[in-house]
Amino acid sequence: MFKKILKVFLVIGLVVLVPFFGLYLWFLAPQWEWTKEPNRIGVVEIEGLLRDARPVLDSLAKFRRDTSVKAVVLRVESPGGGVGASQEVYREVRRTAMEKPVVASLGGIAASGGYYASAAATYIIANPGTLTGSLGVVAHLPNLEGLFDKVGYRTVTIKSGQFKDVGNPGRAMTDAEIALLQETLDGMHGQFIKDVAEGRRLPLEQVRAVADGRVLSGEKALELKLVDALGNFQDAVIKAKDLGGVVGEPRIVYADKERRSLLRLLLGAAGLKALDQVLDPALCPVRYELLLGQ
């Protein structure tokens, strides 16, 4: 009788535990490194608008600490993003490049904040037709005063200082407010120019001369010394291999393969990217970004 009860419990345990164990392996096994070859090249990807820098920072730090990773490829496919996020990635790339080579691979578009994030890399490779450059700062602050008047919408603003409600969509901005924001953006622009000049080891005035928001092709960026060579992602891997002293065929590892979430599972990568692009303008009005067709 006892053996029958034990068998029943074993069967129930197997039926219940095996599916859960299978799901556990499905989600977590990709994170496990069963073996670590000594000649690995890490790939960190920046895709879409750069708003939250933390995943990129974590990935760079992870590869920097991993002694089996000899070099890092930073793959950039981004029109830019938040000012703070772009600066955070720039500094982490610079910190990583002090310990091991970082090769930036610019895809179809790597402009404004996307280029900013790459500027501290050891070596930058772009396609001839890559849209890059756009060294500038932009702020979008809508004025809905006319619309509000039509629908009879009114707001009462109580503020503690003259500039506390700068950008209030219910009214036009004053000259003083415009001057204040212009001064702030000019300061951010100066930070952008300074960091690019330091990262690329170029004279400050040389960078300032092209930092007027103009869009550059990869070919033109090479002429201006904003990139080091023309090529694709594989060329960047080959360069990383050479700079990292990798012997033989390197193993390419991607940093964020473990980053799964319920939202990602439901929407997929494309859905999350579209959602990010819809939400970002509202959450981050001041940013380094290339704007086309607007």
Tab-separated table of C-alpha atoms in Angstrom:
chain	number	residue	atom	x	y	z
A	1	MET	CA	0.000	0.000	0.000
A	2	PHE	CA	2.825	2.363	0.916
A	3	LYS	CA	4.611	1.650	-2.377
A	4	LYS	CA	1.465	2.486	-4.349
A	5	ILE	CA	1.086	5.803	-2.533
A	6	LEU	CA	4.767	6.546	-3.120
A	7	LYS	CA	4.395	5.803	-6.830
A	8	VAL	CA	1.381	8.097	-7.036
A	9	PHE	CA	3.328	10.932	-5.409
A	10	LEU	CA	6.287	10.311	-7.713
A	11	VAL	CA	4.065	10.448	-10.787
A	12	ILE	CA	2.364	13.629	-9.583
A	13	GLY	CA	5.755	15.139	-8.787
A	14	LEU	CA	7.064	14.345	-12.252
A	15	VAL	CA	3.959	15.704	-13.964
A	16	VAL	CA	4.142	18.948	-11.981
A	17	LEU	CA	7.906	19.479	-11.729
A	18	VAL	CA	9.089	18.522	-15.206
A	19	PRO	CA	7.163	21.331	-17.025
A	20	PHE	CA	8.328	23.878	-14.459
A	21	PHE	CA	11.901	22.665	-14.734
A	22	GLY	CA	11.646	22.843	-18.531
A	23	LEU	CA	10.425	26.457	-18.358
A	24	TYR	CA	13.209	27.249	-15.900
A	25	LEU	CA	15.804	25.942	-18.341
A	26	TRP	CA	14.136	27.723	-21.264
A	27	PHE	CA	14.404	31.106	-19.610
A	28	LEU	CA	17.665	30.768	-17.724
A	29	ALA	CA	19.857	28.385	-19.694
A	30	PRO	CA	20.904	31.051	-22.250
A	31	GLN	CA	22.463	32.994	-19.385
A	32	TRP	CA	24.676	30.163	-18.241
A	33	GLU	CA	28.192	30.016	-19.536
A	34	TRP	CA	29.025	26.317	-19.514
A	35	THR	CA	32.506	27.014	-20.871
A	36	LYS	CA	34.323	30.265	-21.413
A	37	GLU	CA	36.690	30.257	-24.329
A	38	PRO	CA	39.620	32.631	-23.770
A	39	ASN	CA	39.188	34.439	-27.097
A	40	ARG	CA	35.771	36.050	-26.948
A	41	ILE	CA	34.513	39.312	-28.408
A	42	GLY	CA	31.545	40.905	-26.679
A	43	VAL	CA	28.846	42.715	-28.635
A	44	VAL	CA	26.759	45.458	-27.039
A	45	GLU	CA	23.862	46.794	-29.110
A	46	ILE	CA	22.231	50.222	-29.020
A	47	GLU	CA	18.981	50.173	-30.983
A	48	GLY	CA	16.358	52.866	-31.389
A	49	LEU	CA	16.050	55.942	-29.213
A	50	LEU	CA	18.501	55.937	-26.340
A	51	ARG	CA	16.383	56.701	-23.280
A	52	ASP	CA	17.398	54.225	-20.566
A	53	ALA	CA	21.169	53.706	-20.541
A	54	ARG	CA	21.232	51.082	-17.797
A	55	PRO	CA	21.119	47.937	-19.977
A	56	VAL	CA	24.014	49.244	-22.078
A	57	LEU	CA	25.995	50.287	-18.993
A	58	ASP	CA	25.481	46.871	-17.388
A	59	SER	CA	26.555	45.071	-20.559
A	60	LEU	CA	29.710	47.154	-20.942
A	61	ALA	CA	30.624	46.645	-17.279
A	62	LYS	CA	30.030	42.910	-17.591
A	63	PHE	CA	32.364	42.587	-20.568
A	64	ARG	CA	34.942	44.869	-18.991
A	65	ARG	CA	35.192	42.602	-15.930
A	66	ASP	CA	35.209	39.378	-17.951
A	67	THR	CA	38.849	38.432	-18.612
A	68	SER	CA	37.819	35.983	-21.336
A	69	VAL	CA	36.430	38.905	-23.393
A	70	LYS	CA	39.367	40.468	-25.210
A	71	ALA	CA	37.517	43.263	-27.007
A	72	VAL	CA	34.047	44.789	-27.309
A	73	VAL	CA	32.065	45.758	-30.399
A	74	LEU	CA	29.518	48.502	-29.803
A	75	ARG	CA	26.857	48.148	-32.504
A	76	VAL	CA	24.888	51.382	-32.900
A	77	GLU	CA	21.616	51.706	-34.801
A	78	SER	CA	20.160	54.825	-33.236
A	79	PRO	CA	19.126	58.376	-34.204
A	80	GLY	CA	20.023	59.573	-30.718
A	81	GLY	CA	18.180	59.983	-27.460
A	82	GLY	CA	18.190	61.598	-24.057
A	83	VAL	CA	21.037	63.910	-23.128
A	84	GLY	CA	21.838	62.136	-19.865
A	85	ALA	CA	21.564	58.663	-21.370
A	86	SER	CA	23.932	59.536	-24.230
A	87	GLN	CA	26.460	60.975	-21.803
A	88	GLU	CA	26.234	57.961	-19.509
A	89	VAL	CA	27.008	55.559	-22.346
A	90	TYR	CA	29.853	57.769	-23.591
A	91	ARG	CA	31.521	57.651	-20.186
A	92	GLU	CA	31.078	53.903	-19.813
A	93	VAL	CA	32.508	53.316	-23.285
A	94	ARG	CA	35.493	55.484	-22.360
A	95	ARG	CA	35.963	53.588	-19.083
A	96	THR	CA	35.847	50.265	-20.927
A	97	ALA	CA	38.231	51.457	-23.660
A	98	MET	CA	40.827	52.181	-20.975
A	99	GLU	CA	40.954	48.455	-20.157
A	100	LYS	CA	40.290	46.717	-23.482
A	101	PRO	CA	39.597	47.752	-27.087
A	102	VAL	CA	36.114	48.992	-27.960
A	103	VAL	CA	35.232	49.114	-31.659
A	104	ALA	CA	32.080	51.047	-32.567
A	105	SER	CA	30.168	49.727	-35.567
A	106	LEU	CA	27.770	52.348	-36.954
A	107	GLY	CA	24.830	50.830	-38.832
A	108	GLY	CA	22.283	52.574	-41.038
A	109	ILE	CA	21.952	55.469	-38.610
A	110	ALA	CA	24.162	56.465	-35.692
A	111	ALA	CA	23.588	60.179	-35.331
A	112	SER	CA	23.484	62.803	-32.603
A	113	GLY	CA	23.258	60.918	-29.273
A	114	GLY	CA	23.946	57.677	-31.155
A	115	TYR	CA	27.240	59.113	-32.356
A	116	TYR	CA	27.908	60.723	-28.956
A	117	ALA	CA	27.748	57.293	-27.305
A	118	SER	CA	30.283	55.955	-29.823
A	119	ALA	CA	32.765	58.824	-29.758
A	120	ALA	CA	34.831	57.422	-26.881
A	121	ALA	CA	35.453	54.099	-28.631
A	122	THR	CA	38.974	52.991	-29.464
A	123	TYR	CA	38.070	52.718	-33.151
A	124	ILE	CA	34.946	53.669	-35.122
A	125	ILE	CA	33.789	51.993	-38.327
A	126	ALA	CA	30.852	53.266	-40.401
A	127	ASN	CA	29.252	52.285	-43.682
A	128	PRO	CA	29.801	54.788	-46.509
A	129	GLY	CA	26.087	55.641	-46.410
A	130	THR	CA	25.632	55.625	-42.634
A	131	LEU	CA	23.673	58.668	-41.448
A	132	THR	CA	25.790	60.112	-38.678
A	133	GLY	CA	26.972	63.439	-37.309
A	134	SER	CA	24.023	65.689	-36.377
A	135	LEU	CA	26.046	67.038	-33.451
A	136	GLY	CA	23.463	69.170	-31.737
A	137	VAL	CA	20.701	69.419	-29.157
A	138	VAL	CA	16.978	69.766	-29.776
A	139	ALA	CA	13.982	70.420	-27.529
A	140	HIS	CA	10.334	70.023	-28.561
A	141	LEU	CA	7.856	71.978	-26.448
A	142	PRO	CA	4.346	72.047	-27.962
A	143	ASN	CA	2.140	75.140	-27.793
A	144	LEU	CA	-1.490	74.004	-27.602
A	145	GLU	CA	-2.913	77.377	-26.616
A	146	GLY	CA	-5.021	77.699	-29.795
A	147	LEU	CA	-6.430	74.192	-29.412
A	148	PHE	CA	-7.244	74.751	-25.752
A	149	ASP	CA	-9.084	77.963	-26.647
A	150	LYS	CA	-11.215	76.127	-29.190
A	151	VAL	CA	-12.279	73.420	-26.768
A	152	GLY	CA	-12.644	75.786	-23.807
A	153	TYR	CA	-9.896	74.169	-21.750
A	154	ARG	CA	-8.269	76.348	-19.075
A	155	THR	CA	-5.563	75.754	-16.497
A	156	VAL	CA	-4.625	77.666	-13.387
A	157	THR	CA	-0.890	77.586	-12.689
A	158	ILE	CA	0.464	78.338	-9.240
A	159	LYS	CA	4.254	78.378	-9.194
A	160	SER	CA	7.083	79.187	-6.826
A	161	GLY	CA	9.303	80.907	-9.355
A	162	GLN	CA	9.322	82.698	-12.695
A	163	PHE	CA	10.569	79.707	-14.684
A	164	LYS	CA	8.880	76.830	-12.847
A	165	ASP	CA	6.361	76.143	-15.642
A	166	VAL	CA	8.643	76.661	-18.631
A	167	GLY	CA	7.156	74.737	-21.527
A	168	ASN	CA	3.578	74.931	-20.293
A	169	PRO	CA	1.615	73.876	-23.412
A	170	GLY	CA	-1.275	76.132	-22.478
A	171	ARG	CA	0.519	79.361	-23.312
A	172	ALA	CA	3.239	80.842	-25.479
A	173	MET	CA	6.718	81.006	-23.990
A	174	THR	CA	8.095	84.375	-22.933
A	175	ASP	CA	11.296	85.823	-24.338
A	176	ALA	CA	13.000	85.255	-20.989
A	177	GLU	CA	11.984	81.579	-20.997
A	178	ILE	CA	13.216	81.078	-24.547
A	179	ALA	CA	16.530	82.735	-23.633
A	180	LEU	CA	16.877	80.503	-20.560
A	181	LEU	CA	16.272	77.301	-22.521
A	182	GLN	CA	18.594	78.445	-25.300
A	183	GLU	CA	21.336	79.018	-22.736
A	184	THR	CA	20.742	75.549	-21.267
A	185	LEU	CA	20.812	73.852	-24.683
A	186	ASP	CA	23.945	75.779	-25.660
A	187	GLY	CA	25.609	74.438	-22.518
A	188	MET	CA	24.644	70.871	-23.397
A	189	HIS	CA	25.876	71.460	-26.943
A	190	GLY	CA	29.224	72.585	-25.571
A	191	GLN	CA	29.459	69.397	-23.500
A	192	PHE	CA	28.736	67.369	-26.638
A	193	ILE	CA	31.486	69.133	-28.608
A	194	LYS	CA	33.999	68.785	-25.780
A	195	ASP	CA	33.392	65.057	-25.327
A	196	VAL	CA	33.584	64.339	-29.060
A	197	ALA	CA	36.840	66.311	-29.306
A	198	GLU	CA	38.317	64.364	-26.386
A	199	GLY	CA	37.069	60.998	-27.584
A	200	ARG	CA	38.299	61.525	-31.137
A	201	ARG	CA	41.457	63.387	-30.050
A	202	LEU	CA	40.596	66.320	-32.301
A	203	PRO	CA	40.983	70.080	-31.763
A	204	LEU	CA	37.901	71.577	-30.143
A	205	GLU	CA	37.405	74.150	-32.900
A	206	GLN	CA	37.617	71.480	-35.600
A	207	VAL	CA	34.672	69.655	-34.022
A	208	ARG	CA	32.783	72.893	-33.355
A	209	ALA	CA	32.987	73.780	-37.056
A	210	VAL	CA	30.787	70.805	-37.987
A	211	ALA	CA	28.676	70.689	-34.806
A	212	ASP	CA	25.786	72.686	-36.230
A	213	GLY	CA	23.354	69.779	-36.479
A	214	ARG	CA	24.307	68.831	-40.046
A	215	VAL	CA	23.828	65.213	-41.100
A	216	LEU	CA	26.916	63.470	-42.447
A	217	SER	CA	27.382	60.323	-44.463
A	218	GLY	CA	29.871	57.781	-43.161
A	219	GLU	CA	32.135	58.690	-46.053
A	220	LYS	CA	32.074	62.393	-45.111
A	221	ALA	CA	32.565	61.545	-41.439
A	222	LEU	CA	35.726	59.658	-42.382
A	223	GLU	CA	36.992	62.716	-44.239
A	224	LEU	CA	36.319	64.823	-41.119
A	225	LYS	CA	38.024	62.214	-38.875
A	226	LEU	CA	34.844	61.520	-36.934
A	227	VAL	CA	35.254	57.840	-37.850
A	228	ASP	CA	38.379	55.789	-38.507
A	229	ALA	CA	37.372	53.510	-41.376
A	230	LEU	CA	34.531	52.400	-43.630
A	231	GLY	CA	33.105	48.930	-43.285
A	232	ASN	CA	30.304	46.788	-41.886
A	233	PHE	CA	29.737	44.848	-38.678
A	234	GLN	CA	32.039	42.009	-39.724
A	235	ASP	CA	34.815	44.497	-40.406
A	236	ALA	CA	34.322	45.793	-36.867
A	237	VAL	CA	34.621	42.257	-35.487
A	238	ILE	CA	37.839	41.716	-37.457
A	239	LYS	CA	39.251	44.990	-36.135
A	240	ALA	CA	38.259	44.078	-32.573
A	241	LYS	CA	39.969	40.732	-33.019
A	242	ASP	CA	43.203	42.425	-34.142
A	243	LEU	CA	43.154	45.066	-31.404
A	244	GLY	CA	42.326	42.476	-28.738
A	245	GLY	CA	45.103	40.128	-29.816
A	246	VAL	CA	42.689	37.264	-30.421
A	247	VAL	CA	44.361	34.219	-31.950
A	248	GLY	CA	42.238	32.024	-34.185
A	249	GLU	CA	38.498	32.336	-34.707
A	250	PRO	CA	36.878	34.439	-31.945
A	251	ARG	CA	33.608	33.524	-30.288
A	252	ILE	CA	31.056	36.337	-30.566
A	253	VAL	CA	28.912	36.771	-27.448
A	254	TYR	CA	25.972	39.125	-27.011
A	255	ALA	CA	25.537	40.755	-23.621
A	256	ASP	CA	21.808	41.189	-23.290
A	257	LYS	CA	20.564	37.744	-24.279
A	258	GLU	CA	19.336	37.231	-20.706
A	259	ARG	CA	17.218	40.379	-20.663
A	260	ARG	CA	13.730	38.941	-20.880
A	261	SER	CA	10.527	40.439	-19.573
A	262	LEU	CA	6.825	39.750	-19.839
A	263	LEU	CA	6.428	42.896	-21.957
A	264	ARG	CA	9.164	41.707	-24.335
A	265	LEU	CA	7.542	38.278	-24.620
A	266	LEU	CA	4.146	39.855	-25.368
A	267	LEU	CA	5.239	42.608	-27.767
A	268	GLY	CA	8.503	41.282	-29.137
A	269	ALA	CA	11.570	43.412	-29.863
A	270	ALA	CA	9.841	45.357	-32.664
A	271	GLY	CA	6.816	46.104	-30.499
A	272	LEU	CA	8.949	47.360	-27.631
A	273	LYS	CA	10.928	49.574	-30.006
A	274	ALA	CA	7.716	51.092	-31.409
A	275	LEU	CA	6.345	51.677	-27.905
A	276	ASP	CA	9.615	53.321	-26.870
A	277	GLN	CA	9.487	55.696	-29.828
A	278	VAL	CA	5.899	56.678	-29.008
A	279	LEU	CA	6.569	57.327	-25.322
A	280	ASP	CA	10.010	58.927	-25.548
A	281	PRO	CA	9.078	62.403	-26.878
A	282	ALA	CA	6.694	62.885	-23.964
A	283	LEU	CA	9.125	61.612	-21.335
A	284	CYS	CA	12.293	63.216	-22.650
A	285	PRO	CA	11.674	66.505	-24.497
A	286	VAL	CA	15.336	67.590	-24.532
A	287	ARG	CA	17.648	65.233	-26.366
A	288	TYR	CA	20.442	64.650	-28.842
A	289	GLU	CA	18.545	63.316	-31.854
A	290	LEU	CA	18.585	63.341	-35.628
A	291	LEU	CA	15.205	64.468	-36.983
A	292	LEU	CA	14.259	63.754	-40.588
A	293	GLY	CA	11.039	64.689	-42.334
A	294	GLN	CA	9.673	66.744	-39.448
